[in-house]
Amino acid sequence: MTTLKSLAILLVGIALGFVGGLAVRHLVTHDRVQLNTPYQAVLLDNGQVYYGKLQGPETPFPILTDVYYIQNRVDPQTKAVSNVLVRRGKEWHAPDRMILNARHVVLIEPVGPGSQVAKFIEEFNKNN
Protein backbone atom coordinates (compact mmCIF):
# COMPACT_ATOMS: atom_id res chain seq x y z
CA MET A 1 0.00 0.00 0.00
CA THR A 2 2.80 2.44 0.81
CA THR A 3 4.42 1.72 -2.55
CA LEU A 4 1.16 2.53 -4.31
CA LYS A 5 0.76 5.66 -2.21
CA SER A 6 4.33 6.73 -2.91
CA LEU A 7 3.83 6.14 -6.63
CA ALA A 8 0.61 8.18 -6.61
CA ILE A 9 2.35 11.05 -4.76
CA LEU A 10 5.25 10.86 -7.22
CA LEU A 11 2.90 10.99 -10.23
CA VAL A 12 0.93 13.91 -8.74
CA GLY A 13 4.22 15.72 -8.07
CA ILE A 14 5.39 15.14 -11.65
CA ALA A 15 2.04 16.34 -13.03
CA LEU A 16 2.08 19.45 -10.84
CA GLY A 17 5.68 20.15 -11.83
CA PHE A 18 4.78 19.79 -15.49
CA VAL A 19 1.74 22.07 -15.20
CA GLY A 20 3.73 24.60 -13.15
CA GLY A 21 6.51 24.54 -15.73
CA LEU A 22 4.03 25.20 -18.50
CA ALA A 23 2.51 28.09 -16.55
CA VAL A 24 5.92 29.68 -15.93
CA ARG A 25 6.92 29.16 -19.56
CA HIS A 26 3.67 30.80 -20.66
CA LEU A 27 4.27 33.79 -18.41
CA VAL A 28 7.89 34.20 -19.51
CA THR A 29 7.50 33.58 -23.25
CA HIS A 30 3.91 34.69 -23.75
CA ASP A 31 3.51 36.86 -26.80
CA ARG A 32 3.99 40.49 -26.04
CA VAL A 33 1.23 42.94 -26.82
CA GLN A 34 0.81 42.94 -30.58
CA LEU A 35 0.38 46.38 -32.11
CA ASN A 36 -0.50 45.63 -35.71
CA THR A 37 -1.75 49.05 -36.77
CA PRO A 38 0.33 52.19 -37.33
CA TYR A 39 -1.47 54.09 -34.55
CA GLN A 40 -2.96 53.18 -31.20
CA ALA A 41 -5.50 54.93 -28.99
CA VAL A 42 -4.42 55.26 -25.36
CA LEU A 43 -7.05 56.07 -22.75
CA LEU A 44 -5.73 57.46 -19.48
CA ASP A 45 -7.49 57.27 -16.13
CA ASN A 46 -8.21 61.02 -16.26
CA GLY A 47 -10.37 60.50 -19.36
CA GLN A 48 -7.89 61.88 -21.89
CA VAL A 49 -7.36 59.92 -25.09
CA TYR A 50 -4.20 60.23 -27.13
CA TYR A 51 -3.47 58.66 -30.50
CA GLY A 52 0.03 57.80 -31.57
CA LYS A 53 2.66 55.16 -32.13
CA LEU A 54 3.10 53.22 -28.90
CA GLN A 55 6.41 51.63 -27.95
CA GLY A 56 6.86 49.28 -25.00
CA PRO A 57 3.22 48.84 -23.99
CA GLU A 58 4.22 46.12 -21.52
CA THR A 59 6.76 48.33 -19.73
CA PRO A 60 6.13 50.54 -16.70
CA PHE A 61 6.69 53.66 -18.85
CA PRO A 62 5.46 53.17 -22.44
CA ILE A 63 6.39 55.85 -24.96
CA LEU A 64 3.90 57.43 -27.35
CA THR A 65 5.31 59.25 -30.39
CA ASP A 66 3.65 61.10 -33.26
CA VAL A 67 0.94 62.08 -30.78
CA TYR A 68 -2.50 63.47 -31.62
CA TYR A 69 -5.63 64.26 -29.69
CA ILE A 70 -9.12 65.39 -30.58
CA GLN A 71 -10.21 68.84 -29.43
CA ASN A 72 -13.81 70.02 -29.46
CA ARG A 73 -14.36 73.48 -30.87
CA VAL A 74 -17.56 75.49 -30.64
CA ASP A 75 -18.46 77.96 -33.37
CA PRO A 76 -19.43 81.14 -31.47
CA GLN A 77 -21.95 82.11 -34.17
CA THR A 78 -23.79 78.83 -34.69
CA LYS A 79 -22.86 77.07 -31.43
CA ALA A 80 -22.09 74.01 -33.55
CA VAL A 81 -19.46 71.69 -32.07
CA SER A 82 -16.79 70.24 -34.31
CA ASN A 83 -13.90 67.89 -33.64
CA VAL A 84 -10.44 69.04 -34.63
CA LEU A 85 -7.34 66.87 -34.68
CA VAL A 86 -4.42 68.48 -32.85
CA ARG A 87 -0.86 67.25 -33.10
CA ARG A 88 1.22 67.55 -29.95
CA GLY A 89 4.49 69.35 -30.36
CA LYS A 90 3.27 72.89 -30.97
CA GLU A 91 3.11 73.57 -27.22
CA TRP A 92 5.67 75.89 -25.64
CA HIS A 93 7.89 73.04 -24.52
CA ALA A 94 7.70 71.37 -28.00
CA PRO A 95 7.44 67.74 -26.85
CA ASP A 96 8.49 65.07 -29.35
CA ARG A 97 6.98 62.19 -27.31
CA MET A 98 4.92 61.33 -24.28
CA ILE A 99 6.36 59.04 -21.63
CA LEU A 100 3.34 57.48 -19.98
CA ASN A 101 3.00 55.97 -16.53
CA ALA A 102 1.49 52.55 -17.24
CA ARG A 103 -0.41 52.67 -13.94
CA HIS A 104 -2.59 55.42 -15.45
CA VAL A 105 -3.27 53.67 -18.76
CA VAL A 106 -6.81 52.30 -18.74
CA LEU A 107 -6.71 50.70 -22.17
CA ILE A 108 -4.89 50.55 -25.46
CA GLU A 109 -6.78 50.00 -28.70
CA PRO A 110 -5.67 49.81 -32.31
CA VAL A 111 -6.68 52.69 -34.56
CA GLY A 112 -8.16 50.98 -37.59
CA PRO A 113 -6.66 52.12 -40.90
CA GLY A 114 -10.12 53.01 -42.22
CA SER A 115 -11.30 54.75 -39.04
CA GLN A 116 -12.19 58.43 -38.80
CA VAL A 117 -9.14 59.07 -36.59
CA ALA A 118 -6.81 57.42 -39.13
CA LYS A 119 -8.38 59.56 -41.86
CA PHE A 120 -7.91 62.70 -39.72
CA ILE A 121 -4.24 61.83 -39.15
CA GLU A 122 -3.66 61.09 -42.84
CA GLU A 123 -5.33 64.37 -43.84
CA PHE A 124 -3.38 66.28 -41.19
CA ASN A 125 -0.08 64.84 -42.45
CA LYS A 126 -0.94 65.73 -46.08
CA ASN A 127 -1.65 69.36 -45.15
CA ASN A 128 1.30 69.94 -42.83
Backbone as a ProteinNet text record, in pm:
[ID]
protein_1_A
[PRIMARY]
MTTLKSLAILLVGIALGFVGGLAVRHLVTHDRVQLNTPYQAVLLDNGQVYYGKLQGPETPFPILTDVYYIQNRVDPQTKAVSNVLVRRGKEWHAPDRMILNARHVVLIEPVGPGSQVAKFIEEFNKNN
[TERTIARY]
82.8	0	87.5	194.7	280.4	350.5	380.5	442.1	343.9	218.6	115.8	93.4	94.3	75.9	194.1	313.2	433.3	433	390.3	383.1	280.1	165.2	61.4	112.1	179.4	235	339.4	421.9	524.7	460.7	357.2	289.7	220.5	156.7	93.4	200.1	312.9	422.4	475.9	491.3	538.7	436.5	309.4	203.6	201.3	208.8	208.3	331.7	445.9	568.5	557.2	497.2	478.5	384.8	271	173.9	235.8	306.1	373	476.4	551.6	651.4	587.8	474.8	402.9	353	302.5	251.5	363.9	478.6	592.4	639.9	648.8	691.8	596.4	466.3	366.8	385.5	409.4	427.4	553.8	660	788.7	792.2	737	749.9	621.3	519.6	391.4	411.6	339.2	350.6	330.7	415.2	399.3	278.2	237.1	122.6	153.6	63.7	81.4	12.9	90.7	37.8	50.8	-54.8	-49.9	-98.2	-132.7	-175.2	-73.5	-64.8	33.1	10.8	-115.8	-146.8	-231.5	-216.7	-295.9	-363.4	-479.3	-549.6	-514.7	-476.3	-441.6	-534.2	-614.6	-705.5	-640.2	-629.4	-572.5	-683.4	-647.3	-749.3	-809.8	-758.3	-820.7	-918.7	-940.9	-1037.1	-977	-851.7	-789.5	-754.1	-772.2	-736.1	-632	-524.3	-419.9	-403.9	-369	-347.1	-203	-135.9	3.3	61.7	192.2	266.4	324.4	274.8	310	425.7	525.8	641.2	644.5	671.8	686.3	559.1	447.3	322.4	324.1	414.5	421.9	519.3	579.2	675.6	606.5	672.6	613	595.9	676.8	669.2	670	554.6	546.2	566.8	612.2	639.4	545	480.1	389.8	453.1	473.8	530.9	428.4	455.9	365.1	224	212.1	93.7	-9.9	-136.5	-250.2	-357.5	-443.3	-562.7	-673.4	-795.6	-912	-955.6	-975.6	-1020.8	-1156.9	-1248.8	-1380.6	-1374.2	-1430	-1435.7	-1580.6	-1619.5	-1756.5	-1753.5	-1832.7	-1846	-1927.6	-1870.8	-1942.9	-2071.8	-2076.6	-2195.1	-2309.3	-2274.8	-2379.2	-2391.8	-2292.5	-2285.7	-2265	-2234	-2208.8	-2073.7	-2069.4	-1946.4	-1882.1	-1752.3	-1679.2	-1555.5	-1511.2	-1390.4	-1273.3	-1163.7	-1044	-928.5	-851.7	-734	-618.8	-554.9	-442.5	-320.7	-210.1	-86.3	-4.9	35.7	121.6	257	317.4	449.3	452.6	334.6	326.7	322.2	315.4	311	444.6	448.7	566.6	690.7	671.5	788.5	821.9	745.6	770.2	804.8	712.5	743.7	747.5	841.7	848.8	795.7	754.6	698.3	632.9	552.1	492.2	542.3	596.5	636	524.4	452.5	333.7	367.4	292.2	300.4	195.8	239.9	148.9	38.5	62.6	-41.3	-163	-148	-259	-321	-270.9	-327.5	-443.4	-561.5	-680.6	-689.9	-667.4	-671.5	-593.2	-558.3	-489.5	-569.7	-603.4	-678	-609.6	-620.2	-566.7	-655	-593.2	-667.8	-676.5	-795.8	-815.6	-775.6	-710.5	-665.8	-778.5	-900.1	-1011.8	-1096.2	-1052	-1129.8	-1124.5	-1215.5	-1219.3	-1090.2	-1038.4	-914.3	-798.3	-788.5	-681.1	-692.8	-816	-837.8	-797.8	-832.2	-791.3	-638.7	-571.1	-423.9	-364.4	-415.6	-366.2	-385.7	-503.1	-532.7	-442.8	-423	-337.9	-195.2	-144.5	-8.3	6.7	-98.4	-94.1	-86.2	-156.5	-165.1	-53.8	25.8	130.1	266.5
-118.7	0	125.5	125.9	243.9	265.3	157.2	172.1	236.7	193.4	252.6	399.5	427.9	566	651.8	599.7	673.2	699.4	598.3	613.6	718.9	718.5	818.3	958	973.5	1104.6	1148.6	1054.6	1086.5	1132.7	1061.5	1098.7	1234.9	1260.1	1390.6	1500.4	1474.2	1571.9	1601.7	1495.7	1514.2	1595.5	1562.7	1634.2	1781.1	1806.2	1945.1	2019.7	1953	2015.1	2048.6	1956.5	1978.8	2097.4	2097.6	2207.3	2339.5	2338.2	2459.9	2509.7	2416.9	2454.3	2517.3	2461.1	2520.2	2660.2	2677.6	2808.9	2911.4	2874.7	2967.9	2998	2895.5	2916.2	3010.4	2992.4	3079.9	3224.3	3243.5	3379	3443.2	3365.4	3420	3442.9	3348.2	3357.6	3397.9	3431.4	3468.8	3584.1	3579.2	3686.1	3821.1	3911.2	4048.6	4109.7	4224.5	4293.6	4318.4	4276.8	4294.4	4423.5	4512.5	4638.5	4633.1	4589.4	4562.9	4677.6	4789.7	4905.2	5016.8	5111	5219	5304.3	5323.6	5409.3	5333.7	5374.5	5318.1	5431.6	5399.8	5492.8	5452.8	5551.3	5525.5	5608.9	5540	5606.8	5609.7	5730.1	5745.7	5752.4	5729.6	5726.7	5863.1	5969.7	6101.9	6132.4	6033.6	6049.9	6099.6	6139.1	6188.2	6070.9	6092.7	5992.3	6053.6	5981.3	6022.9	5915.4	5957.6	5866.3	5881.6	5772.5	5780.5	5643.1	5640.4	5516.1	5475.9	5365.3	5322.2	5223.6	5251.8	5163.3	5113.7	4985.2	4928.3	4926.1	4881.4	4884.3	4797.2	4700.2	4611.9	4662.7	4778.2	4833.5	4927.7	4960.4	5054.1	5195.8	5232.4	5366.2	5358	5322.1	5317.2	5456	5459	5585.1	5598.3	5713.7	5743.5	5853.6	5825.5	5925.1	5958.1	6064	6109.6	6120.2	6203.2	6207.5	6308.7	6263.3	6347	6335.6	6434.3	6426	6503.4	6473.6	6539.5	6651.6	6769.6	6884	6927.9	6951.6	7002.3	7153.5	7203.6	7348.2	7387.8	7499.4	7549.1	7676.1	7677.6	7795.7	7897.5	8016.1	8113.7	8164.3	8162.6	8210.9	8109.2	7984.4	7882.7	7790	7796.4	7707.1	7560.9	7537.2	7401.2	7352.8	7228.3	7169.1	7085.4	7104.8	7023.6	6965.7	6853.7	6789.2	6825.7	6864.6	6903.9	6819.4	6764.7	6687.2	6782.3	6763.4	6847.6	6757.8	6800.4	6724.8	6788.2	6703.9	6754.5	6790	6890.5	6934.7	7083.7	7144.1	7289.1	7365.1	7291.9	7357.2	7427.5	7509.9	7589.4	7504.2	7387.3	7303.7	7208.3	7211.9	7137.1	6989.8	6915.2	6774.2	6690.9	6596.8	6507.4	6368.5	6347.2	6219.1	6236.3	6137.5	6132.7	6005.4	6019.9	5903.9	5883.9	5773.6	5747.8	5663.8	5683.8	5597.4	5488.2	5364.4	5254.6	5236.6	5280.6	5267.4	5353	5453.1	5542.2	5511.8	5408.1	5367.1	5272.5	5311.5	5229.5	5124.3	5165.9	5070	5121.1	5026.5	5055.1	4985.1	5058.8	5000.5	5035.3	4946.5	4981.2	5086.4	5173.8	5268.8	5204.7	5164.3	5097.6	5186.9	5131.8	5212.2	5287	5234.6	5301.5	5385.7	5400.6	5475.2	5625.7	5697.4	5843	5905.6	5852.4	5906.8	5886.8	5767.5	5742	5836.8	5862.6	5956.5	6098.3	6137.9	6270.2	6282.5	6179.6	6182.9	6189.8	6108.8	6109.4	6247	6304.1	6436.9	6542.8	6533.2	6628.2	6622.2	6500.7	6483.9	6533.5	6521.9	6573.3	6725.3	6789.8	6935.7	7004.6	6930.2	6994.1	6940.9
0	0	0	77.3	80.9	-52.3	-124.1	-255.2	-352.1	-345.9	-430.7	-395.9	-266.7	-220.6	-263.9	-251.6	-291.3	-441.5	-518.2	-662.9	-701.6	-634.4	-660.7	-628.6	-515.3	-476.5	-577.5	-622.9	-721.6	-852.9	-899	-1022.5	-1011	-896.7	-874.3	-874.2	-810.3	-807.1	-945.5	-1027.3	-1164.7	-1245.2	-1230.4	-1302.5	-1261.6	-1130.9	-1083.6	-1134.1	-1132.7	-1183.4	-1330.8	-1406.5	-1549.5	-1574.4	-1504.9	-1520.3	-1475.8	-1363.1	-1315.1	-1413.5	-1472.5	-1572.6	-1694.6	-1737.2	-1850.5	-1817.6	-1695.5	-1655	-1653.5	-1598.1	-1592.9	-1733.9	-1817.3	-1955.7	-2028.2	-2004.1	-2066.2	-2021.2	-1892.3	-1840.8	-1895.1	-1907.9	-1950.8	-2101.5	-2178.8	-2324.5	-2392.9	-2315.5	-2375.2	-2471.8	-2580.7	-2680.4	-2614.4	-2652.1	-2604.1	-2672.8	-2622.9	-2682.1	-2829.8	-2914.2	-3058	-3102.8	-3158.5	-3211.1	-3362.3	-3427.7	-3571.1	-3658.1	-3599.5	-3677	-3655.6	-3748.5	-3733	-3608	-3569.3	-3455.5	-3353.3	-3228.4	-3120.2	-3044.1	-2987.1	-2898.6	-2756.1	-2675.1	-2535.9	-2448.3	-2367.6	-2275	-2137.8	-2081.7	-1948	-1844.4	-1718.9	-1613.2	-1582	-1642.8	-1625.8	-1739.1	-1827.6	-1936	-2066.2	-2065.8	-2188.8	-2280.2	-2409.5	-2508.9	-2601.8	-2620.6	-2713.4	-2819	-2940.1	-3050.5	-3094	-3115.1	-3157.3	-3178.6	-3192.5	-3212.6	-3077.9	-3024.8	-2890.2	-2893	-2810.7	-2794.8	-2651	-2633.4	-2499.8	-2418.1	-2474.7	-2398.9	-2273.7	-2267.8	-2151.9	-2045.1	-2068.5	-1973.4	-1875.5	-1765.1	-1669.6	-1725.5	-1826.7	-1885.1	-2038.2	-2097.4	-2244	-2303.7	-2427.1	-2495.8	-2615	-2623.7	-2734.6	-2818.9	-2947.1	-3038.7	-3146.8	-3219.4	-3326.1	-3266.9	-3163.6	-3077.8	-3126.8	-3125.3	-3162.3	-3055.1	-3051.4	-2968.6	-3037.8	-2999.1	-3057.7	-2963.9	-3021.6	-2943.3	-2996.9	-2905.8	-2945.6	-2958.6	-3067.2	-3087	-3109.9	-3050.3	-3064.1	-3148.7	-3253.3	-3337	-3258	-3228.3	-3147.1	-3213.7	-3346.1	-3416.5	-3415.4	-3453.4	-3469	-3348.6	-3260.1	-3142.5	-3182.5	-3308.6	-3354.7	-3301.3	-3259.7	-3206.8	-3316.9	-3334.2	-3431.2	-3363.8	-3415.2	-3363.8	-3453	-3389.6	-3462.8	-3412.2	-3504.1	-3467.6	-3438.9	-3326.1	-3285.3	-3269.4	-3326.7	-3309.7	-3198.1	-3102.8	-2995	-3052.3	-2992.6	-3035.7	-3059.7	-3074.4	-3097.2	-2965.1	-2853.2	-2721.9	-2694.4	-2594.1	-2564.1	-2540.8	-2482.7	-2452.4	-2567.8	-2676.3	-2800.2	-2775.4	-2712.5	-2685.2	-2813	-2819.1	-2934.7	-2901.1	-2774.8	-2731.4	-2595.5	-2561.5	-2427.6	-2360.5	-2242.2	-2163.2	-2062	-2077.7	-1997.8	-1875	-1769.7	-1653.4	-1674.7	-1690.8	-1724	-1620.6	-1497.2	-1394.2	-1425.4	-1511.9	-1545.4	-1682	-1747.6	-1876	-1848.8	-1893.5	-1873.5	-1982.7	-2107	-2217	-2335.9	-2420.5	-2546.1	-2654.5	-2758.7	-2869.9	-3001.7	-3099.8	-3231.5	-3298.1	-3373.5	-3456.3	-3593.6	-3630.4	-3759.1	-3874.4	-3975.4	-4089.6	-4160.4	-4156.4	-4221.7	-4127.8	-4003.5	-3904.1	-3929.5	-3867	-3880.2	-3826.9	-3716.2	-3659.4	-3756.6	-3815.7	-3912.6	-4031.5	-4074.7	-4185.8	-4145.9	-4022.1	-3971.6	-3971.3	-3922.6	-3914.9	-4055.1	-4146.6	-4284.3	-4347.9	-4329.3	-4384.3	-4320.6	-4190.2	-4119.1	-4176.5	-4194.4	-4245.3	-4389.7	-4470.1	-4607.8	-4609.3	-4516.2	-4514.9	-4436.7	-4366.4	-4283.2	-4311.5
[MASK]
++++++++++++++++++++++++++++++++++++++++++++++++++++++++++++++++++++++++++++++++++++++++++++++++++++++++++++++++++++++++++++++++

